[in-house]
mmCIF file of C-alpha atoms in Angstrom:
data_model
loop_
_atom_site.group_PDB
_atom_site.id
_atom_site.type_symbol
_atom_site.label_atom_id
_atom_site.label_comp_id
_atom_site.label_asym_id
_atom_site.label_seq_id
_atom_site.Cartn_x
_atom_site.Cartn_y
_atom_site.Cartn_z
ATOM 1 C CA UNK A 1 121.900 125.223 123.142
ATOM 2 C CA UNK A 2 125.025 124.663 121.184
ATOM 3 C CA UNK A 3 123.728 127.149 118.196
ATOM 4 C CA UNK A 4 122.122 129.651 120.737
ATOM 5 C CA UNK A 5 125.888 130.193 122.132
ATOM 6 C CA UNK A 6 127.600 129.850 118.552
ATOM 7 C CA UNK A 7 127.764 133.731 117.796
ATOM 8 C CA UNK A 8 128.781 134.581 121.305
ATOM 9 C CA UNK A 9 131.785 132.386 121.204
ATOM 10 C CA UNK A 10 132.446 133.093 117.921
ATOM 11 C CA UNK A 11 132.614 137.285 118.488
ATOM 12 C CA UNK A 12 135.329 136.937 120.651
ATOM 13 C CA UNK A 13 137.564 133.778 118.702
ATOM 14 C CA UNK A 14 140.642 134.048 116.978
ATOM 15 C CA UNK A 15 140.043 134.939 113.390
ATOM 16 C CA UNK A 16 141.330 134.252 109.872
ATOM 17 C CA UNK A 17 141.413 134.981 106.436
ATOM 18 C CA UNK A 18 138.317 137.298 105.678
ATOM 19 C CA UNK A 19 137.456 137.545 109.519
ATOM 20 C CA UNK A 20 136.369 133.437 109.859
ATOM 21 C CA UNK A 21 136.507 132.530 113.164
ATOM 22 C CA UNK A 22 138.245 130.055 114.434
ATOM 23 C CA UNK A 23 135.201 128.680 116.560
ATOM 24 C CA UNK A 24 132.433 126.412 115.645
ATOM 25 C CA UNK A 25 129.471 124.039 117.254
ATOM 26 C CA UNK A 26 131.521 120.188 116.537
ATOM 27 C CA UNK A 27 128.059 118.440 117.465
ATOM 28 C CA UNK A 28 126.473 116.284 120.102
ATOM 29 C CA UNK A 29 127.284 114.209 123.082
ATOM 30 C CA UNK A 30 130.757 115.846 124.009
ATOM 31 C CA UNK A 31 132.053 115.887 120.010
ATOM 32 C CA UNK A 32 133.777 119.267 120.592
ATOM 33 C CA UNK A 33 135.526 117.664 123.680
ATOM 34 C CA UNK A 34 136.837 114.891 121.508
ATOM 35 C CA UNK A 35 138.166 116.724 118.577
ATOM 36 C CA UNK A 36 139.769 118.818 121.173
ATOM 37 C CA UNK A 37 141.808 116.090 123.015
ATOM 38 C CA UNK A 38 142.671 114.926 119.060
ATOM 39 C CA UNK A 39 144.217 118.407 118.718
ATOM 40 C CA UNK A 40 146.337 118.270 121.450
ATOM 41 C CA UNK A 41 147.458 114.446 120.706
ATOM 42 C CA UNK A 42 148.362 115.813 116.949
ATOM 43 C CA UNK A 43 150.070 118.595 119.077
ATOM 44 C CA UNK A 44 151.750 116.223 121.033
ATOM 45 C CA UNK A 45 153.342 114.805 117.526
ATOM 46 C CA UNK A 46 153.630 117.903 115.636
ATOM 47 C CA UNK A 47 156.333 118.804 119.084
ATOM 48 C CA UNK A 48 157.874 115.340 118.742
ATOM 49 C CA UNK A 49 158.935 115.473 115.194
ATOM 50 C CA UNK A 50 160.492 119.330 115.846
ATOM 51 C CA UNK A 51 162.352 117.914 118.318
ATOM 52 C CA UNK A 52 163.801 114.784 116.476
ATOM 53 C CA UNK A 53 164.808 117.847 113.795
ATOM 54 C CA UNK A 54 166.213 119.470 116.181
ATOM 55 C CA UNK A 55 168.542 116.275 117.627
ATOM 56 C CA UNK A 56 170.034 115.302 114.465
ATOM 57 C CA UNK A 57 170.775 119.331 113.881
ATOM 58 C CA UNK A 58 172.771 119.476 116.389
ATOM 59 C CA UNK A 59 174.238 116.206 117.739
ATOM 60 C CA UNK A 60 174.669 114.858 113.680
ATOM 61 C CA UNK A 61 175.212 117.783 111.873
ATOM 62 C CA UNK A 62 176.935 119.954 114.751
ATOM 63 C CA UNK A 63 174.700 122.669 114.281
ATOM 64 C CA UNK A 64 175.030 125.883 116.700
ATOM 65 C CA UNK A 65 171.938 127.747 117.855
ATOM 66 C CA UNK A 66 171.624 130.103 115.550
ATOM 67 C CA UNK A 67 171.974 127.936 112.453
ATOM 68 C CA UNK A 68 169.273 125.668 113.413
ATOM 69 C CA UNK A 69 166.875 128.971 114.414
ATOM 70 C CA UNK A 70 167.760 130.157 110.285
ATOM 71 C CA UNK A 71 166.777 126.481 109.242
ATOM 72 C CA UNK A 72 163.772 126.579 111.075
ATOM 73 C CA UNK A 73 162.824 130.378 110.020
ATOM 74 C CA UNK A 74 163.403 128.816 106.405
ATOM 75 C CA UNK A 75 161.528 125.727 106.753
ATOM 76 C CA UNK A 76 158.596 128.669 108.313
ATOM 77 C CA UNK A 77 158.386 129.842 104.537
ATOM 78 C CA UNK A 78 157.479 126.811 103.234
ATOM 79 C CA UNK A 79 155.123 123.415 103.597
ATOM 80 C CA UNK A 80 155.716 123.068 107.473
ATOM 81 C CA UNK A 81 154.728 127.387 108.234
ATOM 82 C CA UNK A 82 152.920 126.786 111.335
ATOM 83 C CA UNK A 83 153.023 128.042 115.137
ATOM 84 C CA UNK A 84 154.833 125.601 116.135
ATOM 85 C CA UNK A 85 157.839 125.790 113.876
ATOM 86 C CA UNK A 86 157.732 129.646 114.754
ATOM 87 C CA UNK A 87 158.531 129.634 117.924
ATOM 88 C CA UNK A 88 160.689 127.007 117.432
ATOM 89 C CA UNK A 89 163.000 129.238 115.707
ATOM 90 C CA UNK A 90 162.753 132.076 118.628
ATOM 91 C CA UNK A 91 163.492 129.660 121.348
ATOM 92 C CA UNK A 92 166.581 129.110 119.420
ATOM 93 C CA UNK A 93 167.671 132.513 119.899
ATOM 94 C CA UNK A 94 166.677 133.468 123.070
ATOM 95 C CA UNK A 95 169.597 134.050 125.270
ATOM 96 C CA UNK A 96 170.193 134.006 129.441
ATOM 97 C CA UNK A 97 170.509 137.906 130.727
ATOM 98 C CA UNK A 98 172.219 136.302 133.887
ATOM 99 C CA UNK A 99 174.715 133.945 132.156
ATOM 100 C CA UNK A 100 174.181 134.652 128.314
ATOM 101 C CA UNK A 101 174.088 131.480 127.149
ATOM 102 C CA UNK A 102 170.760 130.225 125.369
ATOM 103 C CA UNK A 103 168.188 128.949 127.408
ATOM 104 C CA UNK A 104 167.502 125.713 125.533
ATOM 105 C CA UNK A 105 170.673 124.853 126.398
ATOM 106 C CA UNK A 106 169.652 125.088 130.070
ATOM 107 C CA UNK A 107 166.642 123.232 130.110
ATOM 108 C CA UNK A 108 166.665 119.633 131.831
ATOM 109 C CA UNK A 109 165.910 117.230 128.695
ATOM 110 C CA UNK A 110 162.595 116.042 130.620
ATOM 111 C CA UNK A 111 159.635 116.284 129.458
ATOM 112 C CA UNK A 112 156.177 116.770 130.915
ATOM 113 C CA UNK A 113 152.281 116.091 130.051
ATOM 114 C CA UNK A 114 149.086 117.060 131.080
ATOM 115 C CA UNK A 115 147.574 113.875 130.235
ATOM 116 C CA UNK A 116 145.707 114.739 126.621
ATOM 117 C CA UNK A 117 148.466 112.884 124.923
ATOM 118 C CA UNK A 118 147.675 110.127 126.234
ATOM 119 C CA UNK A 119 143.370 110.301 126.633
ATOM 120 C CA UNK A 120 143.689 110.020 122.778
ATOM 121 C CA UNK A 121 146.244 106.873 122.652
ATOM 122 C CA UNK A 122 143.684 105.248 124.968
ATOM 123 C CA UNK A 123 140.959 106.247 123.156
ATOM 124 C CA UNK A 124 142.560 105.129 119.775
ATOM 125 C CA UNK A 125 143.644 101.272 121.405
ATOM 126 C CA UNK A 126 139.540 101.035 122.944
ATOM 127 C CA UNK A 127 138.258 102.492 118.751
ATOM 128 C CA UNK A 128 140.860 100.278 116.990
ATOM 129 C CA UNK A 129 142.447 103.204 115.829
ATOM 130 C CA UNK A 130 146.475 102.993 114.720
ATOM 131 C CA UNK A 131 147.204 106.562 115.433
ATOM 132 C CA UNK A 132 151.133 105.200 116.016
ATOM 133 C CA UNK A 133 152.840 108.378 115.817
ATOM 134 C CA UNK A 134 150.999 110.021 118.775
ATOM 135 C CA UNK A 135 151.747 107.157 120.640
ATOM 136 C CA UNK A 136 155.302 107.615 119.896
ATOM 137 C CA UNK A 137 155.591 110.947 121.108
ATOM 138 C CA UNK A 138 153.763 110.438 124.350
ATOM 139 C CA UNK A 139 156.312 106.969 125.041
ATOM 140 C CA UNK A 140 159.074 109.409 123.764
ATOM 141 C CA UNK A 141 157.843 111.715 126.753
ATOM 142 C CA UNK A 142 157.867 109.123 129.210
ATOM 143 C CA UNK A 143 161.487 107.792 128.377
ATOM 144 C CA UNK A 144 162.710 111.719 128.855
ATOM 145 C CA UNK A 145 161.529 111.574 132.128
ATOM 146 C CA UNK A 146 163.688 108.980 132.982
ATOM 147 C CA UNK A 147 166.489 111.214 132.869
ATOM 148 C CA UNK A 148 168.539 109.053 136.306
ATOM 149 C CA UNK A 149 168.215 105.849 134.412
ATOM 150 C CA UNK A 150 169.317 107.191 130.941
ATOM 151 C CA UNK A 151 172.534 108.727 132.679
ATOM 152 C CA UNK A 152 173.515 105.275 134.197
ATOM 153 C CA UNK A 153 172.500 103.433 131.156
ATOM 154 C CA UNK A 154 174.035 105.726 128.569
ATOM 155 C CA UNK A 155 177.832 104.775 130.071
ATOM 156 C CA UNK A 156 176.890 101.023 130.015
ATOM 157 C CA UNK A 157 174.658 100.172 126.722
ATOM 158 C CA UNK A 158 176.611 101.308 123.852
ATOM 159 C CA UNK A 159 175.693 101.897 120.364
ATOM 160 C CA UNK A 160 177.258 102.486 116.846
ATOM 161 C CA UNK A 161 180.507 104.551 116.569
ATOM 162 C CA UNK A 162 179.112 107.843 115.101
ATOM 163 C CA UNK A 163 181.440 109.360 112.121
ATOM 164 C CA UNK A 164 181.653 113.064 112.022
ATOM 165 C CA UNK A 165 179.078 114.281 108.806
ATOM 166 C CA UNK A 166 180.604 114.975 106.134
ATOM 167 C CA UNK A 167 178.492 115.006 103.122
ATOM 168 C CA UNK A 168 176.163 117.434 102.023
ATOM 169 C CA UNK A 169 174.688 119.554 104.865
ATOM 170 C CA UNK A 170 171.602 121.277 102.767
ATOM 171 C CA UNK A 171 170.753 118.123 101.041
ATOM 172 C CA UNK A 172 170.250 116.837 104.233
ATOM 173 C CA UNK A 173 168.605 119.231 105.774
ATOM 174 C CA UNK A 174 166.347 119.446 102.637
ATOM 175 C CA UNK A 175 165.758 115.625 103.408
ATOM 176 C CA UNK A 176 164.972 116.570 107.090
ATOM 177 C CA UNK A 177 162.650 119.053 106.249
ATOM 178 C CA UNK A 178 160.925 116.181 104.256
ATOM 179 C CA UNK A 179 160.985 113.644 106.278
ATOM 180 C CA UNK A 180 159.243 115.606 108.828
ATOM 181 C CA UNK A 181 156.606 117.178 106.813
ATOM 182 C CA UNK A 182 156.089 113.203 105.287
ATOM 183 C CA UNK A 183 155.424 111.988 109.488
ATOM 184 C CA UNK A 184 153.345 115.265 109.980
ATOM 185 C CA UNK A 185 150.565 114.048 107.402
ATOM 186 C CA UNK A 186 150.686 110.369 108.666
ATOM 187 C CA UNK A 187 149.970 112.056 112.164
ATOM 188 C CA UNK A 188 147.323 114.387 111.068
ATOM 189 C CA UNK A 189 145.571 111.095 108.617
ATOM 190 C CA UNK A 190 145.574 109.214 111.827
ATOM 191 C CA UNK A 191 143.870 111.371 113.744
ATOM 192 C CA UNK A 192 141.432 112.303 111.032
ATOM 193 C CA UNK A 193 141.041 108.145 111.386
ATOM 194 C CA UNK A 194 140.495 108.639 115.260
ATOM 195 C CA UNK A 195 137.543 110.957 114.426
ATOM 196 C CA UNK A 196 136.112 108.913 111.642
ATOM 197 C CA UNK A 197 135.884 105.926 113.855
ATOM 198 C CA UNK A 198 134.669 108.084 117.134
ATOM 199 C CA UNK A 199 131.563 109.309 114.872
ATOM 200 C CA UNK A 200 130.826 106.185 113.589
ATOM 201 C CA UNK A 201 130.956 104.616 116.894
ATOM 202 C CA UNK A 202 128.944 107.336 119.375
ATOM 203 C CA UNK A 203 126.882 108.644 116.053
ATOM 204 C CA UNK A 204 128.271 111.911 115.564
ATOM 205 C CA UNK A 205 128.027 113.858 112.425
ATOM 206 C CA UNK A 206 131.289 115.877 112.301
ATOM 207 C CA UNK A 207 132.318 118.502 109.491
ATOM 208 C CA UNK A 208 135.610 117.367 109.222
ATOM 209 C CA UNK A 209 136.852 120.083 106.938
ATOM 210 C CA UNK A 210 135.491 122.268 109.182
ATOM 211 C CA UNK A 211 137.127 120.862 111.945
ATOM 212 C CA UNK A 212 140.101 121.966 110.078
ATOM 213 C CA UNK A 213 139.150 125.596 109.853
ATOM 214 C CA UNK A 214 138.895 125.893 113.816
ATOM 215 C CA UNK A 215 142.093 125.020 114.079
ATOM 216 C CA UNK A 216 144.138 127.490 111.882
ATOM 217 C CA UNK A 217 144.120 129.894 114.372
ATOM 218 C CA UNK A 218 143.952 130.242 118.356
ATOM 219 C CA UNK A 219 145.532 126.627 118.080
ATOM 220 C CA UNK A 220 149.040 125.496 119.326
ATOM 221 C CA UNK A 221 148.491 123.756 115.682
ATOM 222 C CA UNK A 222 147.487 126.233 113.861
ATOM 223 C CA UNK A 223 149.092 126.274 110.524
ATOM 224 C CA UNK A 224 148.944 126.985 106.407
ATOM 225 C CA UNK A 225 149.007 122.901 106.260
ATOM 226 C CA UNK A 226 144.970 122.810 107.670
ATOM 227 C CA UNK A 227 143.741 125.046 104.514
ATOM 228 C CA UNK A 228 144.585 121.710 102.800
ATOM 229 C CA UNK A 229 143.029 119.245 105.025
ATOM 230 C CA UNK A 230 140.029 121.509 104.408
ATOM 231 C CA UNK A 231 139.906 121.606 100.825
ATOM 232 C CA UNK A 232 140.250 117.654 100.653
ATOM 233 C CA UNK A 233 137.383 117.135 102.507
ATOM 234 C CA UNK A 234 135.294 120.092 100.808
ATOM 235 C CA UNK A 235 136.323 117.669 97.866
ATOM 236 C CA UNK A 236 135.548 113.701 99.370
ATOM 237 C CA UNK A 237 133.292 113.955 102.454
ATOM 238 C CA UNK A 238 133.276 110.291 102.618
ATOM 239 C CA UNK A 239 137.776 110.618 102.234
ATOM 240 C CA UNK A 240 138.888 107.465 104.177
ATOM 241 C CA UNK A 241 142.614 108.174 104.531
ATOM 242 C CA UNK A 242 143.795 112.249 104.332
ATOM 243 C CA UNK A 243 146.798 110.773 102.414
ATOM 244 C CA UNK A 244 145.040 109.057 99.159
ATOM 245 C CA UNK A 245 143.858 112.752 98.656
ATOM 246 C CA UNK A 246 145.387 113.902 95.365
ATOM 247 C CA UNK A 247 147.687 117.151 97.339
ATOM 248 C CA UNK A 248 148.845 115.082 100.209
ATOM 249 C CA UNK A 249 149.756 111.464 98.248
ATOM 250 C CA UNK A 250 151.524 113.735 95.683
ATOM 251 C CA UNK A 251 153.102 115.450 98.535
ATOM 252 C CA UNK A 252 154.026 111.999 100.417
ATOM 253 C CA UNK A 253 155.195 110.639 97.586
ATOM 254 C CA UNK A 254 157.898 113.571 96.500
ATOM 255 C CA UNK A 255 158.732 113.241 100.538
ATOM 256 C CA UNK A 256 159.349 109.978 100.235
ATOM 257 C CA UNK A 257 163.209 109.300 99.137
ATOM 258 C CA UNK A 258 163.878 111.605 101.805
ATOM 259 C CA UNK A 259 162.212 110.586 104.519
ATOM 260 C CA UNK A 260 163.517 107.274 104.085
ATOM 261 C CA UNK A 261 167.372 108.305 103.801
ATOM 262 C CA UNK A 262 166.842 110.326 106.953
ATOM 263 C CA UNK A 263 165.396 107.131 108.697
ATOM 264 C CA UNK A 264 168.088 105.023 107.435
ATOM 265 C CA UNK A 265 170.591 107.459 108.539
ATOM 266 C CA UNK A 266 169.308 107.933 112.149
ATOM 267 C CA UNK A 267 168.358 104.348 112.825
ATOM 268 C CA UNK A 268 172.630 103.136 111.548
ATOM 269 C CA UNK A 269 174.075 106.054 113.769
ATOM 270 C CA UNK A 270 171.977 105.205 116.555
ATOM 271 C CA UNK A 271 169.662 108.382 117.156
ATOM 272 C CA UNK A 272 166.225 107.758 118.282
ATOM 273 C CA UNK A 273 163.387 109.493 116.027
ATOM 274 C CA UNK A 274 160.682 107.508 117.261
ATOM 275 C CA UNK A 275 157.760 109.711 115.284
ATOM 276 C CA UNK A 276 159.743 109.858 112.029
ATOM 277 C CA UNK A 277 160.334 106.004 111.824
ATOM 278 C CA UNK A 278 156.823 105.055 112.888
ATOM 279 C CA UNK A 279 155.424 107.132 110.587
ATOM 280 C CA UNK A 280 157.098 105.249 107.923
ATOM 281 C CA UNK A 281 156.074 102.027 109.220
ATOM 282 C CA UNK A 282 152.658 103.250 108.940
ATOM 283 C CA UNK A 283 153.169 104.212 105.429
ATOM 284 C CA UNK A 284 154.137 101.324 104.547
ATOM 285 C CA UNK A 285 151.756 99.443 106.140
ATOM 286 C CA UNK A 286 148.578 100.901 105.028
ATOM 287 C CA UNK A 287 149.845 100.757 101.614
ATOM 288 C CA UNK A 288 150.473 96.753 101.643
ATOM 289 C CA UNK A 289 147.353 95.066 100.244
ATOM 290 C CA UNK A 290 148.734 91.694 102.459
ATOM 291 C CA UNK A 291 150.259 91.998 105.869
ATOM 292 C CA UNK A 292 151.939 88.872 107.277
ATOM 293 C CA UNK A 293 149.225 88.793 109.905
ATOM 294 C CA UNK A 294 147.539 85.768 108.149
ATOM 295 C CA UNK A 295 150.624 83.927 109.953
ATOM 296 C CA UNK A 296 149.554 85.999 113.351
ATOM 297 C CA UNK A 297 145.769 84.404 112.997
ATOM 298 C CA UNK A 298 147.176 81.226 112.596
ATOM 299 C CA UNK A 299 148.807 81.662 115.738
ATOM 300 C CA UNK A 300 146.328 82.414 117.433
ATOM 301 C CA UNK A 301 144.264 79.833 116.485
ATOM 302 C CA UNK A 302 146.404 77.399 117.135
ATOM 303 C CA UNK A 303 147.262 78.424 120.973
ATOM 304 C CA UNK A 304 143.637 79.761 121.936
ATOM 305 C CA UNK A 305 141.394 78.381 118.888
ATOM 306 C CA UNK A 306 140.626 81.713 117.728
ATOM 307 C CA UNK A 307 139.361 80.976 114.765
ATOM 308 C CA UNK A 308 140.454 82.719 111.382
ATOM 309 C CA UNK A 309 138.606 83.798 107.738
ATOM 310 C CA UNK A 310 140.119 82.303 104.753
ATOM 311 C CA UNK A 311 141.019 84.194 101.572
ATOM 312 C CA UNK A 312 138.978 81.164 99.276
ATOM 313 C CA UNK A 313 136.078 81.357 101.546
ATOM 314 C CA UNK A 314 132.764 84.465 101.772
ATOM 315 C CA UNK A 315 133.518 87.190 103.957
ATOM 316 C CA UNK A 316 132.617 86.755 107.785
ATOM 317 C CA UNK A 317 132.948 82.731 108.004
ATOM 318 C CA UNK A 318 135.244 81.330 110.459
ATOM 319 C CA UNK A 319 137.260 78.329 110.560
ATOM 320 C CA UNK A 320 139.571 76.486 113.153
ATOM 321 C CA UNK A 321 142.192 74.003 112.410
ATOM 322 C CA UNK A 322 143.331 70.942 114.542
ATOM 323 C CA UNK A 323 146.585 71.774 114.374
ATOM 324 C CA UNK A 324 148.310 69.416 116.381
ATOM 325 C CA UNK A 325 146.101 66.166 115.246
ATOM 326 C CA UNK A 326 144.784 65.118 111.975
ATOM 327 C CA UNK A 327 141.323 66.658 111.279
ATOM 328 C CA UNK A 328 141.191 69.138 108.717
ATOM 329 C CA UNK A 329 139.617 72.755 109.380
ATOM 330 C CA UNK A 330 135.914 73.254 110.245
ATOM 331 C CA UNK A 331 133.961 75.969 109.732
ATOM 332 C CA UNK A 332 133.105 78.189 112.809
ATOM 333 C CA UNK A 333 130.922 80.642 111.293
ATOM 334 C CA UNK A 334 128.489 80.625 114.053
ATOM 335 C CA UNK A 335 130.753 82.645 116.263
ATOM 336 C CA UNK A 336 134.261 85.286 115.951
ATOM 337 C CA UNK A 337 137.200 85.906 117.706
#
């Protein structure tokens, strides 16, 4: 059915480069659903990160309107041209007829959601999936809404005494700019993850790269960033991680020194950039060959005889330890935790 309605849908799609459309049949057993609510969870982050931008603009750097609708028009031109970052920059400048003040300005800081945010949290906690900085922006969500309580509390829980800026406002803003496009390809590698583990668990054979193509156009994410997602996959099929791909871990890695000065920055002064810092985490995470979750298993183990694999020991053989008596481990191969 699915390639019987293909060239009908794909007549009347957005369109791209050299008239591709930005349609395609995903696959079987509600695929194209999935990779949809993936999209909007990547939109979900792609929004958060703007808006952590946009917070230490104005509230660190005492930015006006205007100047952060330039830095965002700028910032257009570059790595992070999307949609997204479009209209960012014409919200900026869109004034009130009735009072003439900008709208933004107006707007209660509290956010809503349809709910797609947080379908693809849930489905990344039931697939084992650490797609952290999605989660970050839906919590971040949540905690706007709770706009009475943050009023009450924000007269009652203090935090560091912020000193005016004074350094150098480009170099920042050039370590902004970095720091978000860094977080931006943790958040599209972990949803790449989500649909890796999604077809390996319901048996779906998605074009990944292709995946990519939908979405430059007709898509809140639509953006130059995707032509790259596609070509890594046109190169490694099998890739496991979008960021060991040769563009985006030299990318990531020139990112780097900023992102990290920006998350040092925000997280002394006291400004919360949720998707920023959690992407860094996951960074640096997924590039440490031994977490100290050895100590977790032993935990475990010890409270709830959990069992745990040993680093001297084959692959998929489980031991428990006596830990409060003197017996020694045993092996506990025959079942897992």
């Amino acid at each position: 059915m699915g390639e019987h309605l293909k060239p009908i849908f794909q007549s009347i799609a957005a369109k791209v480069e050299n008239d591709v459309p930005c349609c395609d049949y995903v696959g079987e057993g509600g695929s194209g659903h999935f990779v949809k609510m993936v999209h909007n969870g990547i939109e979900y982050g792609d929004m958060q990160l703007i808006c952590e931008a946009y917070f230490l603009m104005e509230r660190y750097l005492g930015m006006d309107n205007e100047e952060i609708a330039n830095t965002f028009d700028e910032w257009n031109h570059g790595d992070l041209d999307s949609y997204l970052i479009e209209i960012t920059r014409d919200i900026f400048r869109k004034k009130d007829e009735e009072s003439g003040k900008h709208i933004v300005d107006l707007i209660m800081d509290k956010a809503g959601q349809k709910g797609t945010g947080k379908w693809t949290v849930m489905n990344g906690l039931e697939l084992g999936s650490g797609i952290t900085l999605i989660a970050e922006a839906v919590f971040a969500r949540v905690i706007s809404s709770q706009k009475e309580e943050r009023v009450a509390t924000s007269s009652i829980l203090l935090g560091p005494k912020v000193e005016p800026f004074k350094g150098d406002k480009k170099a920042m803003l050039n370590d902004l700019r970095d720091a978000m496009f860094a977080a931006k390809m943790v958040s599209y590698a972990q949803g790449y993850s989500l649909l890796r583990r999604a077809a390996g668990e319901f048996n779906w054979k998605l074009n990944y790269g292709g995946i990519a193509l939908m979405w430059r156009g007709g898509c809140i994410i639509r953006s130059k960033f995707l032509g790259k997602i596609k070509e890594a996959f046109d190169k490694n099929p099998e890739l496991s991680n979008l960021l060991v791909d040769d563009f985006f871990q030299q990318k990531i890695h020139d990112a780097q020194a900023g992102w990290r000065r920006i998350a040092a920055l925000s997280l002394t002064n006291g400004f919360p950039i949720p998707a920023i810092t959690t992407a860094l985490c996951y960074f640096d995470a997924i590039r440490t060959a031994r977490l100290p979750h050895n100590l977790l298993q032993a935990q475990r183990d010890y409270f709830g005889a959990h069992t745990y694999e040993r680093v001297d020991k084959p692959a998929d053989q489980w031991f428990h330890t006596n830990w409060t008596g003197h017996g020694g481990s045993t092996s506990a191969s025959s079942y897992q935790a």
